Amino acid sequence: MQLTRVPLEDWMRHYYFDTPIDLGSSGVYPYSFAEFKRITGFRDEALDALVFDDSDTMGAVGLRAAIADRWGDGDPDNVMVANGSNDASFLAMVGLLEAGDEVVVLDPIYHTLGSLLVSIGCQVKTVPLLWENQFAPNMDDMLAAIGPRTRMVVVNFPHNPTGVSISRTQQLRLIDACDKVGAYLVWDGAFHDLTFEAHQLPLPFPEYERAIVIGTMSKAYGMPGIRVGWCIGQAAHLAPCMLWKDYTSLYVSPWVEIVAQHAIAHADALCAPRKKEALENFAYLERWLDTQREHIAWTKPQGGVTAFIRFHHIDNTEPFCRSLAETCGVMLVPGTAFNNPKHARLGFAGPSKSFRKGLELLGSHCAASCPTHSPG
């Protein structure tokens, strides 16, 4: 399997750690361990009984039970814990697919849900999310792409980077189309608890027995550094993924599992303050964008904490984003990371003070370097 480079990760490696203001990330900003303990009541004594032993390949049963109770069907056997959602989605793809399999996938989409399929050798059928349609998926096109040879359908709603979602009726149509041909439905639920402009959709497992739900502690709960993700699905469908785990990451650290299990027990308490601040930032962003119409257009996201903004008269935003980072200290993610070069991913879940300062600097940089455009 020949892997291709990942423009998003190349960009984040170069700018995320050294750029003072982050306007590009797709999750809420992280908690400190002290904040985590204060919010959840976690006590250091909980770690005293920890033995630095191996863990179960599928994940500690207590952690799997916590995940199953909150997001699954209550059965820990239908959960596989992984080292972050990247690991989880990778294991799902390589475990369930082989060269020549037909896969239907949204475009744009996160690299472990998209470009990895090409590396595996799959026949990939993309369903484009188009600016002209406000990035709303054309369900007729998506359902038409699903046929007798379709092995898997891959989606993420709310969507990263656009923030669009689908209705419950559309979700049921998608499940029915997968069921008719026996296709797996891989559903990335990273933004599940960050839905705000649309109704929160139920996760498709256990409603659909061939669904695989990907989850993570990174996006909604302020714990990206803990590197805990998971797959939820029928145990029989997770078994081939576990085989790949035997050859790669093997298991998650027991120390991490203890903290993650406690975090999931208090997930609402962790999510609530960060989501509240993100929504306040979102309202501020909406007002700010109204002042920037000569430079920027957007489609209002329905969930997640990113907007996929479009720059007038800039055909490739990468040089602009590079200049913004290096001269203003503000990081955006150029749309080249998502095959949409006229766009950029703007995250609005950072600390409010730095978020507003970042928008101020972005506005000044636009005024200095972008041609003007009349919105008409």
XYZ file of C-alpha atoms in Angstrom:
376
model
C 0.000 0.000 0.000
C 1.519 3.307 -1.149
C 0.352 6.227 0.982
C 0.150 9.764 -0.373
C 1.129 12.903 1.496
C -1.524 14.591 3.633
C -1.631 18.350 2.909
C -3.688 19.072 6.035
C -1.190 17.415 8.369
C 1.755 18.963 6.517
C 0.183 22.375 7.106
C -0.615 21.728 10.765
C 2.893 20.440 11.451
C 4.346 23.607 9.996
C 2.030 26.212 11.529
C -0.076 24.836 14.405
C 2.542 24.843 17.138
C 4.379 28.049 16.228
C 1.547 30.377 15.172
C 0.192 32.420 18.113
C -3.484 32.580 17.079
C -5.272 29.456 15.857
C -8.183 30.127 13.503
C -7.837 26.823 11.680
C -8.461 23.945 14.077
C -11.627 21.860 13.894
C -12.202 21.152 17.584
C -12.833 23.077 20.767
C -9.676 24.260 22.480
C -8.094 21.814 24.938
C -8.467 21.658 28.689
C -5.556 21.553 31.090
C -5.396 18.555 33.415
C -6.219 20.879 36.323
C -9.361 22.069 34.513
C -10.283 18.479 33.690
C -10.038 17.496 37.359
C -12.071 20.503 38.492
C -14.886 19.886 35.990
C -15.127 16.107 36.361
C -14.052 15.566 39.963
C -11.227 13.284 38.873
C -8.860 12.526 41.754
C -5.200 11.654 41.435
C -5.835 8.637 43.659
C -7.709 7.053 40.765
C -4.326 6.430 39.160
C -2.676 4.967 42.242
C -3.931 1.451 41.559
C -2.732 1.595 37.956
C -0.401 -1.221 36.959
C 1.733 -0.469 33.904
C 0.533 -3.585 32.118
C -0.720 -4.259 28.609
C -4.379 -3.615 27.825
C -6.989 -5.528 25.864
C -6.559 -5.095 22.109
C -10.200 -4.036 21.829
C -9.832 -1.652 24.780
C -10.405 -1.911 28.521
C -13.890 -3.269 29.162
C -14.817 -0.344 31.433
C -13.972 2.173 28.729
C -15.764 0.158 26.055
C -18.830 -0.066 28.288
C -18.815 3.708 28.817
C -18.616 4.296 25.048
C -21.315 1.702 24.343
C -23.654 3.188 26.949
C -23.336 6.747 25.646
C -23.082 6.262 21.879
C -23.815 2.604 21.102
C -26.187 -0.190 22.059
C -24.832 -0.787 25.557
C -22.780 -3.833 24.536
C -19.017 -3.341 25.053
C -18.327 -6.201 22.633
C -19.497 -3.875 19.862
C -16.776 -1.297 20.585
C -13.124 -1.182 19.542
C -10.990 1.505 21.197
C -8.211 3.063 19.131
C -5.430 5.624 19.424
C -7.574 8.515 18.212
C -10.129 8.642 15.422
C -7.375 8.550 12.787
C -6.402 5.115 14.047
C -10.059 4.080 14.297
C -10.959 5.094 10.751
C -7.727 3.620 9.356
C -8.483 0.283 11.012
C -12.062 0.325 9.705
C -10.912 0.972 6.145
C -8.070 -1.519 5.952
C -9.998 -4.123 7.930
C -13.157 -4.088 5.834
C -11.891 -3.182 2.356
C -9.510 -4.608 -0.212
C -8.210 -3.524 -3.587
C -10.963 -3.284 -6.183
C -13.809 -2.654 -3.742
C -16.198 0.124 -4.729
C -16.597 2.894 -2.148
C -18.850 5.965 -2.252
C -17.462 8.957 -0.365
C -18.131 12.666 0.055
C -15.707 15.202 -1.416
C -14.185 17.048 0.364
C -13.588 14.744 3.296
C -10.937 14.048 5.918
C -7.921 12.182 4.535
C -8.315 8.952 6.526
C -11.850 8.767 5.166
C -10.904 9.631 1.591
C -7.393 9.491 0.167
C -6.634 6.332 2.160
C -9.195 4.540 -0.022
C -7.088 5.239 -3.099
C -4.008 3.871 -1.337
C -5.890 0.667 -0.546
C -6.728 0.343 -4.247
C -10.475 0.883 -4.003
C -12.643 2.104 -6.843
C -13.721 5.438 -5.369
C -16.937 7.190 -6.426
C -17.062 10.729 -5.045
C -20.168 12.739 -4.256
C -19.084 16.390 -4.509
C -20.273 18.985 -2.024
C -20.433 22.112 -4.165
C -20.172 25.762 -3.229
C -22.922 26.507 -5.753
C -25.284 24.307 -3.697
C -24.129 25.744 -0.355
C -22.230 22.456 0.094
C -25.504 20.605 0.705
C -25.156 16.994 -0.451
C -27.287 16.095 -3.438
C -29.008 13.036 -1.990
C -30.301 11.891 -5.375
C -26.729 11.830 -6.691
C -25.479 10.075 -3.569
C -28.142 7.395 -3.680
C -27.636 6.919 -7.417
C -23.933 6.294 -6.784
C -24.745 3.381 -4.452
C -25.136 0.209 -6.482
C -24.818 -3.578 -6.307
C -20.993 -3.383 -6.317
C -20.790 -0.824 -3.503
C -18.903 -2.257 -0.550
C -18.900 0.856 1.647
C -20.334 4.371 1.910
C -18.316 6.928 3.894
C -19.792 10.155 5.300
C -19.204 12.614 8.124
C -22.087 14.720 9.430
C -21.917 17.414 10.580
C -19.303 17.706 7.879
C -15.660 18.729 8.248
C -14.767 21.319 6.939
C -18.079 22.784 5.699
C -20.326 22.154 8.719
C -23.270 21.002 6.583
C -25.532 18.186 7.706
C -28.510 16.209 6.437
C -32.037 15.691 7.735
C -33.311 12.607 9.508
C -35.350 11.744 6.413
C -32.213 11.930 4.270
C -30.308 9.805 6.774
C -33.003 7.123 6.613
C -32.864 7.160 2.802
C -29.094 6.692 2.987
C -29.404 3.791 5.429
C -32.053 2.164 3.230
C -29.843 2.483 0.133
C -26.916 0.859 1.959
C -29.152 -1.894 3.307
C -30.490 -2.784 -0.140
C -26.991 -3.589 -1.428
C -25.458 -4.800 1.854
C -22.916 -1.966 2.003
C -21.123 -0.843 5.117
C -22.011 2.681 6.222
C -19.014 4.334 7.878
C -20.319 7.334 9.795
C -17.766 9.717 11.260
C -19.504 11.167 14.317
C -16.680 13.442 15.479
C -19.023 16.467 15.539
C -22.058 14.564 16.874
C -22.251 16.620 20.081
C -21.488 19.877 18.246
C -24.732 20.162 16.277
C -26.432 23.549 16.649
C -28.127 24.803 13.457
C -29.641 21.411 12.574
C -31.334 18.653 14.539
C -28.877 16.192 16.070
C -29.079 12.983 14.082
C -29.088 9.604 15.814
C -25.941 7.618 15.191
C -26.777 4.882 12.661
C -25.650 1.940 14.809
C -27.442 -0.178 16.035
C -30.298 0.950 13.785
C -28.312 -0.305 10.790
C -26.381 -3.473 11.552
C -23.668 -2.801 8.959
C -22.947 0.705 10.239
C -19.539 1.558 11.695
C -19.559 4.723 13.811
C -16.256 6.542 14.362
C -15.913 8.641 17.513
C -13.256 10.707 19.253
C -12.462 12.692 22.386
C -10.788 15.373 20.259
C -13.461 17.617 18.773
C -16.230 18.262 21.322
C -14.600 17.493 24.657
C -11.360 19.470 24.657
C -9.107 16.410 24.946
C -7.312 15.937 21.605
C -4.024 15.066 23.290
C -5.438 12.015 25.040
C -5.587 10.300 21.616
C -8.656 8.147 22.232
C -11.049 7.228 19.447
C -13.277 4.257 18.716
C -15.302 2.228 16.259
C -18.804 1.114 17.204
C -20.344 -1.694 15.174
C -21.231 -5.363 15.205
C -18.458 -7.386 16.869
C -18.207 -9.591 13.778
C -17.524 -6.526 11.626
C -14.885 -5.216 14.037
C -12.980 -8.526 14.110
C -11.024 -7.988 10.844
C -10.169 -4.468 12.031
C -8.762 -5.931 15.245
C -6.400 -8.099 13.187
C -4.857 -4.961 11.698
C -4.626 -3.547 15.210
C -2.547 -6.593 16.158
C -0.033 -5.513 13.518
C -0.069 -1.772 14.247
C -1.122 0.104 17.400
C -2.062 -3.077 19.355
C -3.713 -1.330 22.318
C -4.278 1.986 24.078
C -2.314 2.927 27.199
C -4.093 1.836 30.424
C -3.334 5.271 31.923
C -5.147 6.926 29.033
C -8.069 4.507 29.311
C -8.660 5.390 32.970
C -8.775 9.104 32.202
C -10.912 8.595 29.081
C -13.465 6.459 30.914
C -13.850 9.144 33.566
C -14.108 11.830 30.864
C -16.917 9.994 29.073
C -18.825 9.688 32.341
C -18.673 13.501 32.493
C -18.800 14.221 28.747
C -21.689 16.670 29.001
C -19.891 18.706 31.661
C -16.768 18.858 29.467
C -18.643 19.720 26.291
C -21.031 22.357 27.648
C -18.675 25.271 28.467
C -16.619 24.880 25.302
C -19.743 24.590 23.140
C -21.222 27.696 24.788
C -18.075 29.699 24.034
C -17.974 28.358 20.469
C -21.574 29.457 19.891
C -20.742 32.932 21.192
C -17.774 33.007 18.819
C -20.030 31.815 16.011
C -22.426 34.714 16.559
C -19.470 37.113 16.556
C -18.121 35.496 13.372
C -21.457 35.946 11.637
C -21.452 39.662 12.445
C -17.797 40.014 11.439
C -18.322 38.286 8.098
C -21.106 40.728 7.341
C -18.435 43.461 7.408
C -16.151 41.467 5.099
C -18.486 40.806 2.186
C -16.194 42.578 -0.264
C -13.524 39.949 0.481
C -15.204 36.807 1.848
C -18.347 34.725 1.317
C -19.506 31.736 3.330
C -22.114 29.057 3.786
C -23.429 29.040 7.332
C -22.454 25.757 9.040
C -25.087 23.647 10.804
C -22.698 21.904 13.155
C -19.084 21.355 14.020
C -16.918 24.359 14.814
C -15.554 25.251 11.367
C -16.692 27.467 8.524
C -15.389 26.885 5.004
C -15.021 30.486 3.872
C -14.501 31.516 0.249
C -12.298 34.408 -0.847
C -13.354 36.552 -3.810
C -10.727 36.825 -6.564
C -8.232 34.492 -4.848
C -7.866 31.333 -6.881
C -5.504 29.634 -4.428
C -5.658 30.602 -0.748
C -2.457 28.804 0.238
C -0.107 31.774 -0.381
C -2.555 34.063 1.425
C -2.777 31.708 4.430
C 0.997 31.334 4.502
C 1.432 35.111 4.517
C -1.249 35.471 7.209
C 0.573 33.021 9.471
C 4.058 34.377 8.886
C 3.290 38.111 9.007
C 0.253 38.296 11.317
C 0.652 35.191 13.477
C -2.782 33.815 12.553
C -3.336 30.277 11.275
C -6.049 29.400 8.778
C -6.065 26.109 6.861
C -6.013 26.672 3.087
C -8.655 24.964 1.020
C -5.961 23.114 -0.933
C -5.992 20.681 2.005
C -9.554 19.786 0.960
C -9.335 20.105 -2.845
C -11.079 23.497 -2.728
C -8.316 26.055 -3.327
C -10.553 29.154 -3.265
C -11.616 28.371 0.304
C -10.067 28.211 3.756
C -11.118 26.407 6.923
C -11.817 28.816 9.763
C -12.299 27.318 13.223
C -14.377 29.298 15.703
C -13.931 27.304 18.926
C -10.825 28.964 20.334
C -10.687 31.253 23.386
C -12.929 34.237 22.666
C -10.285 36.915 23.200
C -7.750 35.380 20.813
C -10.510 34.452 18.355
C -11.642 38.063 18.070
C -8.066 39.283 17.780
C -7.470 36.729 15.031
C -10.461 37.984 13.066
C -9.240 41.555 13.454
C -5.854 40.598 12.025
C -7.451 38.533 9.267
C -9.604 41.502 8.286
C -6.589 43.809 8.165
C -4.649 41.287 6.081
C -7.563 41.001 3.646
C -7.773 44.763 3.312
C -4.048 44.985 2.612
C -3.658 42.073 0.216
C -7.011 41.127 -1.357
C -8.671 42.763 -4.351
C -12.078 44.184 -3.515
C -15.290 42.607 -4.729
C -18.791 43.993 -4.852
C -21.277 41.465 -3.454
C -23.874 42.902 -5.812
